[in-house]
mmCIF file with all atom_site columns, C-alpha atoms in Angstrom:
data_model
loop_
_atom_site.group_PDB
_atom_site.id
_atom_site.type_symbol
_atom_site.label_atom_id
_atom_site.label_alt_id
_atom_site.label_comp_id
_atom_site.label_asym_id
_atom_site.label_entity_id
_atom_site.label_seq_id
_atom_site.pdbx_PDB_ins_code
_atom_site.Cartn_x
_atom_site.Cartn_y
_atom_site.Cartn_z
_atom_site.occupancy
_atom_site.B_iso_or_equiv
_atom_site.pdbx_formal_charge
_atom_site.auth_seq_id
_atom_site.auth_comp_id
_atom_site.auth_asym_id
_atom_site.auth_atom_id
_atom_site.pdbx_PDB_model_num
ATOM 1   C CA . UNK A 1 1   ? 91.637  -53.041 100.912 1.00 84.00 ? 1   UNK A CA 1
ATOM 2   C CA . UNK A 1 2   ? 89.934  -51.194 103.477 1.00 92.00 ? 2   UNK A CA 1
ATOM 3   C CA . UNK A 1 3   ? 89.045  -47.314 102.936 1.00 90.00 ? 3   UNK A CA 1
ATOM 4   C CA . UNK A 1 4   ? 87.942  -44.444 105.347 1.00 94.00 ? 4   UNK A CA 1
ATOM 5   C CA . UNK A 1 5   ? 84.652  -43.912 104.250 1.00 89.00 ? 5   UNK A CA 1
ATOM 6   C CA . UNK A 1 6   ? 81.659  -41.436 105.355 1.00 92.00 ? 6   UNK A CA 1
ATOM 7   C CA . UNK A 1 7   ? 82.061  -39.371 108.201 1.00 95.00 ? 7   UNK A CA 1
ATOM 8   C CA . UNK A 1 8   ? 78.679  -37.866 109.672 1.00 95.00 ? 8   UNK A CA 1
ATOM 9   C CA . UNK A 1 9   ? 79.114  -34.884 112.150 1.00 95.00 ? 9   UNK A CA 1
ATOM 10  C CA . UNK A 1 10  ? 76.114  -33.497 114.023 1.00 95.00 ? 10  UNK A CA 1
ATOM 11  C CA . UNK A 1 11  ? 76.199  -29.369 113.668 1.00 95.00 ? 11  UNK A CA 1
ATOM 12  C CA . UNK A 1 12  ? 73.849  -26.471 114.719 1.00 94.00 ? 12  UNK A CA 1
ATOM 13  C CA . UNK A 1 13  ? 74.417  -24.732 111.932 1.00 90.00 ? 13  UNK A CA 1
ATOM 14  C CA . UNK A 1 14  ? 74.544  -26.462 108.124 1.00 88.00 ? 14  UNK A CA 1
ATOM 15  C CA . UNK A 1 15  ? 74.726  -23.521 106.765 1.00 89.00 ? 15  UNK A CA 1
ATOM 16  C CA . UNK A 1 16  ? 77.672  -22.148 108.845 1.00 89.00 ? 16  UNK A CA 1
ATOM 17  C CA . UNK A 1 17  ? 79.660  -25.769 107.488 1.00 90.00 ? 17  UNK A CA 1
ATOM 18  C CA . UNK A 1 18  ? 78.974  -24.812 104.078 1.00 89.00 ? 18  UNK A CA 1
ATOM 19  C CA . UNK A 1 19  ? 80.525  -21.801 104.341 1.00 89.00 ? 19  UNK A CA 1
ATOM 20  C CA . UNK A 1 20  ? 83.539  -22.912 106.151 1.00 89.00 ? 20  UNK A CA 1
ATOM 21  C CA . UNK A 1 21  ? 84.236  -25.634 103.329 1.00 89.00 ? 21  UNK A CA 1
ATOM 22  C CA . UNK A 1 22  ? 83.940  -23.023 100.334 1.00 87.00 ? 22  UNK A CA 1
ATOM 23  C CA . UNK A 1 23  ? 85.827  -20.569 102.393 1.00 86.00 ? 23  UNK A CA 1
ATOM 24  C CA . UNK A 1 24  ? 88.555  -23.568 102.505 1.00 83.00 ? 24  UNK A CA 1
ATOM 25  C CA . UNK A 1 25  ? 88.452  -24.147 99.073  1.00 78.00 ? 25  UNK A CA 1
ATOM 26  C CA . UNK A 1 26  ? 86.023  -27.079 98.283  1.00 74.00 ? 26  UNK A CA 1
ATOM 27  C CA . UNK A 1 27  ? 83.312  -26.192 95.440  1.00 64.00 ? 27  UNK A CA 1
ATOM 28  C CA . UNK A 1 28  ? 81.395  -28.128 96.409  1.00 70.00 ? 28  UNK A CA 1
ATOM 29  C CA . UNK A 1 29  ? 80.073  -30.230 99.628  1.00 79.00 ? 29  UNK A CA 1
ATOM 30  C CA . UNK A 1 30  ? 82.246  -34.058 100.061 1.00 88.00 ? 30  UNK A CA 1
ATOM 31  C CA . UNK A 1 31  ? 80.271  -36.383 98.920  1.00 88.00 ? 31  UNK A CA 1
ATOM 32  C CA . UNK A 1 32  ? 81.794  -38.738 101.652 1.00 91.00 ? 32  UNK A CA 1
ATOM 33  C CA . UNK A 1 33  ? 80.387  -35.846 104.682 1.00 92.00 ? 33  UNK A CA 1
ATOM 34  C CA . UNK A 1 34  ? 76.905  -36.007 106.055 1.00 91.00 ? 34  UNK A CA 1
ATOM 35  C CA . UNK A 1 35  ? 75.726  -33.499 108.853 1.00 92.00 ? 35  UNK A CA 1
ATOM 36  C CA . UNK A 1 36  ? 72.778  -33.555 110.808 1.00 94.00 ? 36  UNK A CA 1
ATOM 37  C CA . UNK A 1 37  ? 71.141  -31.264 113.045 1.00 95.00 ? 37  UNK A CA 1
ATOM 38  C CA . UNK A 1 38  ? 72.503  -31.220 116.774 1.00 95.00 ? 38  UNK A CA 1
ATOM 39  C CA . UNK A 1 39  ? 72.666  -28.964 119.329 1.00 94.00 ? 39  UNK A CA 1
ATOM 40  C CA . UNK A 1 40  ? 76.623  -28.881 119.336 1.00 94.00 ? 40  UNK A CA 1
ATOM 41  C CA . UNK A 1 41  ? 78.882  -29.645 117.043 1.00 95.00 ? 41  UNK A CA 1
ATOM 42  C CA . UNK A 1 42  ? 80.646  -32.831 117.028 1.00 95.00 ? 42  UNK A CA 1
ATOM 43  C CA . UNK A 1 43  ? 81.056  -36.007 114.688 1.00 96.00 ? 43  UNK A CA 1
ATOM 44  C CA . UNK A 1 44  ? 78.992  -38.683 115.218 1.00 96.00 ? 44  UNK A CA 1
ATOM 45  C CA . UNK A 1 45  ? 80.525  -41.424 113.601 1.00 95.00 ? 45  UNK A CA 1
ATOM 46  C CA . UNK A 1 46  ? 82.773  -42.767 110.843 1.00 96.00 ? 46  UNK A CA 1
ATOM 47  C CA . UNK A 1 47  ? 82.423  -45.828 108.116 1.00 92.00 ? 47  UNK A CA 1
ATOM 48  C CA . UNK A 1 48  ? 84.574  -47.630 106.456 1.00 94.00 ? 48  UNK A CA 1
ATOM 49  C CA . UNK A 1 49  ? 84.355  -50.226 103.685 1.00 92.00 ? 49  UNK A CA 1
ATOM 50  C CA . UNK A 1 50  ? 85.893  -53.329 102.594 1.00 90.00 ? 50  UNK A CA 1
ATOM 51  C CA . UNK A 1 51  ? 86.946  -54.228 106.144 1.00 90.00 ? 51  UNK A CA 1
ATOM 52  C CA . UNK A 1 52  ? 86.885  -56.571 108.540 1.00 88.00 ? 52  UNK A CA 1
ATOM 53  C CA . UNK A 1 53  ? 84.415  -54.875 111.109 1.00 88.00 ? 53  UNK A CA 1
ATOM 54  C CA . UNK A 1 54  ? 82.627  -58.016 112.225 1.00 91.00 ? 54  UNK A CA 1
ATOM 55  C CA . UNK A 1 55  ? 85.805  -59.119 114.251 1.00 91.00 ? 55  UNK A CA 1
ATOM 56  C CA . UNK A 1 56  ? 86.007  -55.327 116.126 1.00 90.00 ? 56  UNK A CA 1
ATOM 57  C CA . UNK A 1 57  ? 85.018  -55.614 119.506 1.00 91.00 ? 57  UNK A CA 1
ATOM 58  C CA . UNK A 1 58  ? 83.247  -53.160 120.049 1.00 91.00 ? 58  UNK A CA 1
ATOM 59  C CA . UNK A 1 59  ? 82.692  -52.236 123.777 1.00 90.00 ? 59  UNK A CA 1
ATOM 60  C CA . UNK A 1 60  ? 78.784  -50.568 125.479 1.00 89.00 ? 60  UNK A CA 1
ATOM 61  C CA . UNK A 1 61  ? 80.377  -47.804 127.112 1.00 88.00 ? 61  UNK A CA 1
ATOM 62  C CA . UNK A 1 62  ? 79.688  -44.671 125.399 1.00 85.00 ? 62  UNK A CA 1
ATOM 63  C CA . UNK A 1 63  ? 83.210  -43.301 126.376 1.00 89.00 ? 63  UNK A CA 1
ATOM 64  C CA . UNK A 1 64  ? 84.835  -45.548 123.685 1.00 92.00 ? 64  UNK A CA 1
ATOM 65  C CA . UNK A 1 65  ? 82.301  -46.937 121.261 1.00 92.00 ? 65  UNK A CA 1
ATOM 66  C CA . UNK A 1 66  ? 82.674  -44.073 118.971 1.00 94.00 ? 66  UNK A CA 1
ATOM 67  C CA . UNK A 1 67  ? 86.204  -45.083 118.110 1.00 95.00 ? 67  UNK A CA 1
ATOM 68  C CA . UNK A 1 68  ? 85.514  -47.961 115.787 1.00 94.00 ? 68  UNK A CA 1
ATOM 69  C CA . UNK A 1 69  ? 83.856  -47.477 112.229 1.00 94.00 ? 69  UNK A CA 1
ATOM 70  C CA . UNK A 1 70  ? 80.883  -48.520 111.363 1.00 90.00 ? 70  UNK A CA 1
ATOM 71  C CA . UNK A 1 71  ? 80.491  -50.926 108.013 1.00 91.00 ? 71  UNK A CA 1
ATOM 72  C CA . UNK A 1 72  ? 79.503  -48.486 104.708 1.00 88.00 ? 72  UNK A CA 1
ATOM 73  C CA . UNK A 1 73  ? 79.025  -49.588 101.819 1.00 81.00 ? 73  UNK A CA 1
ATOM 74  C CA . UNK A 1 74  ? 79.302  -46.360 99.588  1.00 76.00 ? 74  UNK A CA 1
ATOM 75  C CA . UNK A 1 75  ? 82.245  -45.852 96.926  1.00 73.00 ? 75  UNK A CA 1
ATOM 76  C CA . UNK A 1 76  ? 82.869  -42.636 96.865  1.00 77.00 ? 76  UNK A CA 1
ATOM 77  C CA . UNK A 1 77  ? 86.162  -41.050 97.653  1.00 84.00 ? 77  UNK A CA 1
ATOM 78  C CA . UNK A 1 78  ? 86.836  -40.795 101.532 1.00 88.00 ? 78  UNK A CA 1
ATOM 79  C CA . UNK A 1 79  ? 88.394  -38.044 103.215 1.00 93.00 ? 79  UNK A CA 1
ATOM 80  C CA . UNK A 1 80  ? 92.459  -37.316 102.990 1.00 95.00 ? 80  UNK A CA 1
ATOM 81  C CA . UNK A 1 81  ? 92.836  -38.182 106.610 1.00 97.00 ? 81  UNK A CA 1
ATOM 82  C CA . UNK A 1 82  ? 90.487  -38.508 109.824 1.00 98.00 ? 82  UNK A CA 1
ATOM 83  C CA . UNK A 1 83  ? 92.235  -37.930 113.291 1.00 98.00 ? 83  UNK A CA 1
ATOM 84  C CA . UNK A 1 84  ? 91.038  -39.958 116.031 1.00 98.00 ? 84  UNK A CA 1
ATOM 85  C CA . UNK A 1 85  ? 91.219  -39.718 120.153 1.00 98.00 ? 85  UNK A CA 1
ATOM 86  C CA . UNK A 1 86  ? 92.386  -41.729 122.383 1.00 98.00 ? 86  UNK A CA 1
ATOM 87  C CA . UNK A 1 87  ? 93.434  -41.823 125.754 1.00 97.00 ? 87  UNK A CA 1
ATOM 88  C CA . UNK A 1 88  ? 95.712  -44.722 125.040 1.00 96.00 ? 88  UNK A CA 1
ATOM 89  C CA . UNK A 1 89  ? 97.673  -45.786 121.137 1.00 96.00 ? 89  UNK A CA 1
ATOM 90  C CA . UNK A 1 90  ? 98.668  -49.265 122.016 1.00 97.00 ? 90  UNK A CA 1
ATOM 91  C CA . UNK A 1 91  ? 94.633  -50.255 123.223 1.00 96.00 ? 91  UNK A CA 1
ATOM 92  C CA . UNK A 1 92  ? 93.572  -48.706 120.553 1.00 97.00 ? 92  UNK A CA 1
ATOM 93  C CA . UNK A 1 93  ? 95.342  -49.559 117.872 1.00 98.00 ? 93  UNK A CA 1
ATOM 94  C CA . UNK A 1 94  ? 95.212  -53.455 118.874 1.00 96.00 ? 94  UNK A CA 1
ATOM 95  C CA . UNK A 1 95  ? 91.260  -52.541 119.223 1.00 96.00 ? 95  UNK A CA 1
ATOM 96  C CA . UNK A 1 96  ? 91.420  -51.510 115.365 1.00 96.00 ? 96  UNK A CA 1
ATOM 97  C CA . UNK A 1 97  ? 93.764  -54.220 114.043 1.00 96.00 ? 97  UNK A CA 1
ATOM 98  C CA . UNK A 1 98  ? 91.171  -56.404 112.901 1.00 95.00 ? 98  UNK A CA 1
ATOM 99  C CA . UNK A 1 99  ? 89.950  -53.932 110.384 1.00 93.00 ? 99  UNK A CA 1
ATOM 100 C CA . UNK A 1 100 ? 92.815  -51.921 109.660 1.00 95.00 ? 100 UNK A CA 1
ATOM 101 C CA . UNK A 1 101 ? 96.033  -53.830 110.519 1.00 94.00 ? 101 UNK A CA 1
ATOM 102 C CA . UNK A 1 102 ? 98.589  -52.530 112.568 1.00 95.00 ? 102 UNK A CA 1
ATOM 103 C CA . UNK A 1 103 ? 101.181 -50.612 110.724 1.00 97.00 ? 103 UNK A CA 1
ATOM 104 C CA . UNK A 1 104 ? 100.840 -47.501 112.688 1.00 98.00 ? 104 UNK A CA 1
ATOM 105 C CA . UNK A 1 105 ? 103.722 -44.812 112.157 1.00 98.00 ? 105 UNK A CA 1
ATOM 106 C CA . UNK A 1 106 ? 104.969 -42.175 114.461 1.00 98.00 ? 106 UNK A CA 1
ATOM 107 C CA . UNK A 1 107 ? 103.537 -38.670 113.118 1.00 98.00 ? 107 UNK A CA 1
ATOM 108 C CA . UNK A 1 108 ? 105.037 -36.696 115.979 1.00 97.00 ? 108 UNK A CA 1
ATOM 109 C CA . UNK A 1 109 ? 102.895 -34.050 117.963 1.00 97.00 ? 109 UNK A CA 1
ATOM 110 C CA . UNK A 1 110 ? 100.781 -31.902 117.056 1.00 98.00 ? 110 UNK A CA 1
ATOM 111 C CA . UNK A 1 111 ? 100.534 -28.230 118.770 1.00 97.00 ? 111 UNK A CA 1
ATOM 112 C CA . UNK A 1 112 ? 96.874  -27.873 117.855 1.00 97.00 ? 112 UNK A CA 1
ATOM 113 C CA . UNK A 1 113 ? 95.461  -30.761 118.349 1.00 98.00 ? 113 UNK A CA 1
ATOM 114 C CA . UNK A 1 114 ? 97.885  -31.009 121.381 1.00 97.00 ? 114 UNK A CA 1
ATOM 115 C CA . UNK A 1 115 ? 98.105  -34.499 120.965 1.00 98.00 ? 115 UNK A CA 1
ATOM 116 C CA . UNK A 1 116 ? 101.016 -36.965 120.189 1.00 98.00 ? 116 UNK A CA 1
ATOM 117 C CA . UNK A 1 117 ? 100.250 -38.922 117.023 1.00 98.00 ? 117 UNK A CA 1
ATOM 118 C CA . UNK A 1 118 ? 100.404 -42.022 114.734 1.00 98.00 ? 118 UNK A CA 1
ATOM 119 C CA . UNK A 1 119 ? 99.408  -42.774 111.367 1.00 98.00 ? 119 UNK A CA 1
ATOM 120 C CA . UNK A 1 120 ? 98.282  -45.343 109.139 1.00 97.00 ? 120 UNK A CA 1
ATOM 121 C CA . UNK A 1 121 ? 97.703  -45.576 105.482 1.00 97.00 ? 121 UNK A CA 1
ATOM 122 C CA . UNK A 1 122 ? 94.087  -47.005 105.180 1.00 95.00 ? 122 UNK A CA 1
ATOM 123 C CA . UNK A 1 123 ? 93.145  -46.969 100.872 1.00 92.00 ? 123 UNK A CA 1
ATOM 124 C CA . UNK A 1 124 ? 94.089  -43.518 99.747  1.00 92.00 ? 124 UNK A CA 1
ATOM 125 C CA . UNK A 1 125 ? 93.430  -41.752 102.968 1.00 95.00 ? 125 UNK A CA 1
ATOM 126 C CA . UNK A 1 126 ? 95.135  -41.770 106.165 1.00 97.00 ? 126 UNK A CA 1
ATOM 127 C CA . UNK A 1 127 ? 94.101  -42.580 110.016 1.00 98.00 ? 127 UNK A CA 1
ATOM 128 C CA . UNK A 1 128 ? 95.528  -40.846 112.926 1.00 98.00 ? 128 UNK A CA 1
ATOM 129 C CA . UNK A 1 129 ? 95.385  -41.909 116.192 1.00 98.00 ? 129 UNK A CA 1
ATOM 130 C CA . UNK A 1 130 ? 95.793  -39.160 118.358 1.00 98.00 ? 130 UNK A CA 1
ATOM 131 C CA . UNK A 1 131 ? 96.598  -39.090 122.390 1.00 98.00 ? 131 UNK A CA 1
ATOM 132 C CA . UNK A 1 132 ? 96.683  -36.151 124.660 1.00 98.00 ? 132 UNK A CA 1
ATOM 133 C CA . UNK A 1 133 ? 99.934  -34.082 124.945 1.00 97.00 ? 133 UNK A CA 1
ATOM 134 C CA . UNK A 1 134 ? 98.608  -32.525 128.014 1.00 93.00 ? 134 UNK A CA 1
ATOM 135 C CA . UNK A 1 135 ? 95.755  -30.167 128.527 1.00 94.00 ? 135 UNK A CA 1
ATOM 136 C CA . UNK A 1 136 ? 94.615  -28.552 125.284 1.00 95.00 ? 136 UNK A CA 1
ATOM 137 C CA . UNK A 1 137 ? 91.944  -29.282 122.395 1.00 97.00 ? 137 UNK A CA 1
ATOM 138 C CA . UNK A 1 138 ? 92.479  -33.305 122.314 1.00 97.00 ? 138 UNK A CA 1
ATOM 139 C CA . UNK A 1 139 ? 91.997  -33.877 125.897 1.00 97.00 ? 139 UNK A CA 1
ATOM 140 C CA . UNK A 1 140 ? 88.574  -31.435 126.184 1.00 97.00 ? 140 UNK A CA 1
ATOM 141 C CA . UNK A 1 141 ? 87.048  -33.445 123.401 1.00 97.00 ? 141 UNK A CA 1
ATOM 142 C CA . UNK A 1 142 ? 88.295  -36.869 125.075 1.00 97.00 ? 142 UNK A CA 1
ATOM 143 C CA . UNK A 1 143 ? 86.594  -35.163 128.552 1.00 96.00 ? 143 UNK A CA 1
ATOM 144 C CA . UNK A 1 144 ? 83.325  -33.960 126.614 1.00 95.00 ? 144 UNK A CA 1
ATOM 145 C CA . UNK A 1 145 ? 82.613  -37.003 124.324 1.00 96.00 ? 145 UNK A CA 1
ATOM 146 C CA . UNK A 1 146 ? 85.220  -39.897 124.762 1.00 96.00 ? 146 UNK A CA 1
ATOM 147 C CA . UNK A 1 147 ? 87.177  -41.827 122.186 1.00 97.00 ? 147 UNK A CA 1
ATOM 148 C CA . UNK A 1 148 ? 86.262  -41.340 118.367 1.00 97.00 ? 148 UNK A CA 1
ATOM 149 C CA . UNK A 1 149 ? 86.749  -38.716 115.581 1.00 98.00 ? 149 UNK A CA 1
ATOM 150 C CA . UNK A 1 150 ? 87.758  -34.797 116.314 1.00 98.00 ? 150 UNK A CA 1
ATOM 151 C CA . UNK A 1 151 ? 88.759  -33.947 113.437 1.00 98.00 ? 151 UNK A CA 1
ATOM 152 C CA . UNK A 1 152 ? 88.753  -34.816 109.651 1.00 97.00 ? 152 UNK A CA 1
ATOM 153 C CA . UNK A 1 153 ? 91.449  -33.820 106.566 1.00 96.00 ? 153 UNK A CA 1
ATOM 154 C CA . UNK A 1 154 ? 89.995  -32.375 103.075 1.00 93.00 ? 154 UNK A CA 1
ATOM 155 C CA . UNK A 1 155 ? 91.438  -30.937 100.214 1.00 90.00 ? 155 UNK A CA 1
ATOM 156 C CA . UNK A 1 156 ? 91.736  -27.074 100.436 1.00 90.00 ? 156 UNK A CA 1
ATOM 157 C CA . UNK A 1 157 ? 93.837  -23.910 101.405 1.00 87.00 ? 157 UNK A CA 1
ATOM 158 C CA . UNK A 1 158 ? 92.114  -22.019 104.064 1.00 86.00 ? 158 UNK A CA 1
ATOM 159 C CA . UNK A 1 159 ? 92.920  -17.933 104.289 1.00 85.00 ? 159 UNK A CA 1
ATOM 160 C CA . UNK A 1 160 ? 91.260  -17.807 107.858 1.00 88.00 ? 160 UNK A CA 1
ATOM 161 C CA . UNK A 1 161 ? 92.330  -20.745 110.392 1.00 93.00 ? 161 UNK A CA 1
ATOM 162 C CA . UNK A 1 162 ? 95.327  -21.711 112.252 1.00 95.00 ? 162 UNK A CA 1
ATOM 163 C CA . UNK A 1 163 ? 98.097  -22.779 109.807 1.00 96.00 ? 163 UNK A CA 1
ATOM 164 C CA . UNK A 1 164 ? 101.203 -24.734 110.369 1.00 96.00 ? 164 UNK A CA 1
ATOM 165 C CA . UNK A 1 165 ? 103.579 -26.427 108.547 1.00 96.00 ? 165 UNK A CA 1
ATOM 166 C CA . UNK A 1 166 ? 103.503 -30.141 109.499 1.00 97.00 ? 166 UNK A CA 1
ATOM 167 C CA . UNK A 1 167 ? 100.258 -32.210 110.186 1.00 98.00 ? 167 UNK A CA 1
ATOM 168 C CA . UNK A 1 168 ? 99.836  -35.963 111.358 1.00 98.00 ? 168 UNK A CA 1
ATOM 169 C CA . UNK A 1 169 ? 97.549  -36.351 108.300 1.00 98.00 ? 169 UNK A CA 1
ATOM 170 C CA . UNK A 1 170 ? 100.237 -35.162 105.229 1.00 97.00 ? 170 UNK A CA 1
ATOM 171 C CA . UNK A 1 171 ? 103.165 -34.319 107.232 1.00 97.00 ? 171 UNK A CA 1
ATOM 172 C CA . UNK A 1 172 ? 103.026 -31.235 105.321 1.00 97.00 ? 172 UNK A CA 1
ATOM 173 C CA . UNK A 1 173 ? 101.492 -27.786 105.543 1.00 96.00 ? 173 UNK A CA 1
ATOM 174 C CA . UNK A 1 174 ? 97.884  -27.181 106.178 1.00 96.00 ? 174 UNK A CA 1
ATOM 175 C CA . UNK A 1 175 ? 95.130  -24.550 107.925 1.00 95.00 ? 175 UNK A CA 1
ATOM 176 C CA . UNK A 1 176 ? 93.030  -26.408 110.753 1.00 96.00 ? 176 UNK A CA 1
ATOM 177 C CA . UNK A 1 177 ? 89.425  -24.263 111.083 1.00 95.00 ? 177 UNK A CA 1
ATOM 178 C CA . UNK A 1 178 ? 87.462  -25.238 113.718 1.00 94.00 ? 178 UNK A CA 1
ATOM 179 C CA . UNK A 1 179 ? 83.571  -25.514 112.666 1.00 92.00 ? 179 UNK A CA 1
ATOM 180 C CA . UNK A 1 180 ? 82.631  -24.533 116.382 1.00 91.00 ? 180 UNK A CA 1
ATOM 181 C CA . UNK A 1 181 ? 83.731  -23.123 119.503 1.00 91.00 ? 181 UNK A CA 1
ATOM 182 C CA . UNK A 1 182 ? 85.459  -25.226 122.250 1.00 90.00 ? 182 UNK A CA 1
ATOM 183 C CA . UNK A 1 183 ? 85.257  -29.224 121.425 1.00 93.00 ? 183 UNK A CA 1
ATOM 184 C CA . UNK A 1 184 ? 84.282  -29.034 117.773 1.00 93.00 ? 184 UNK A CA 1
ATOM 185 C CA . UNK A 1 185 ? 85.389  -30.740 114.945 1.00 96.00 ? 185 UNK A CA 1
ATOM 186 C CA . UNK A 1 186 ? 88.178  -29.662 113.093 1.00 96.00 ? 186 UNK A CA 1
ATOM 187 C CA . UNK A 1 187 ? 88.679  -29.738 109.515 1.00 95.00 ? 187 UNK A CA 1
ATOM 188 C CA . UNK A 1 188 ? 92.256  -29.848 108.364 1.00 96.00 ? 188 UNK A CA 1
ATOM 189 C CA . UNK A 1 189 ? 92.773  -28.030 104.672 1.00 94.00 ? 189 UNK A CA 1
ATOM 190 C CA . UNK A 1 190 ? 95.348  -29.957 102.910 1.00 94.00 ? 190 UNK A CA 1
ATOM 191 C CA . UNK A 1 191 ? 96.559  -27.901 99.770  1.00 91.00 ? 191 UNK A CA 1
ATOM 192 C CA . UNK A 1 192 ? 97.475  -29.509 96.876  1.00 83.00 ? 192 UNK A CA 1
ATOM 193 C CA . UNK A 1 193 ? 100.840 -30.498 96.280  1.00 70.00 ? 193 UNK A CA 1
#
């Protein structure tokens, strides 16, 4: 069965990451989350294991490449949830089927992200596919750094952040916390429950 793997996100500031996590809760750093240094935030890519990659097509252009996983190999747990961009669900959904399936369910839209959503159930974490609602948060990162990952779920409850009560990833409360101004990732705090 496939699982959402590591996610690797390129940040300024390691330090600054750190602190956001333990601020969210987490005592200590995911195992599953690599950072690098980079002179804006962003993540760089995202693995999966036990799937199917080698039948992805996986295009050159820059603009989409990011949106399929790479192949990992590491068992640790994964993250709750990982939100990806698109400017289209149907293209990209058929682009993942080979190493996901295709049992994408509506997950409604999403006022922060400002992005209409679907989800998947991929191991014991979840996959959102997220297109733009309009202008907003979803369609600067699609404009700065094309299709792929904006913004990943962990376990937590957040005091600082913007919190609502329904996210694509649970469908329940959480805090998003942005690690970075403008088109940086976002980390979604899931509490328990």
């Amino acid at each position: 069965m496939p699982e959402i793997g590591e996610v690797r996100l390129g940040v300024p500031d390691q330090g600054a990451l750190s602190r956001i996590l333990h601020e969210g809760g987490a005592t200590h750093f995911p195992q599953w989350l690599s950072a690098e240094p980079a002179d804006e935030a962003r993540i760089l890519w995202w693995g999966i294991r036990d799937a199917a990659v080698e039948l992805l097509d996986v295009p050159d252009e820059p603009a989409r490449s990011n949106l399929f996983p790479r192949p990992i190999d590491d068992w640790t747990d994964g993250p709750r949830g990982l939100v990806l961009a698109t400017v289209e669900f149907d293209r990209a959904a058929r682009d993942l089927a080979p190493a996901v399936g295709d049992a994408w369910l509506d997950a409604g839209e999403d006022p922060i992200l400002g992005a209409r959503c679907r989800r998947m159930v991929v191991g014991r974490g979840i996959l959102v596919l997220a297109e733009p609602a309009g202008e907003g948060y979803l369609a600067a990162c699609l404009a700065r750094f094309g299709e792929g990952p904006v913004a990943v779920a962990v376990d937590g409850s957040a005091a600082v952040g913007r919190p609502t009560l329904s996210n694509p990833v649970s469908l329940r409360p959480a805090t998003y916390v942005r690690i970075g101004p403008r088109t940086a990732p976002t980390l979604i705090f899931l509490p328990a429950g």
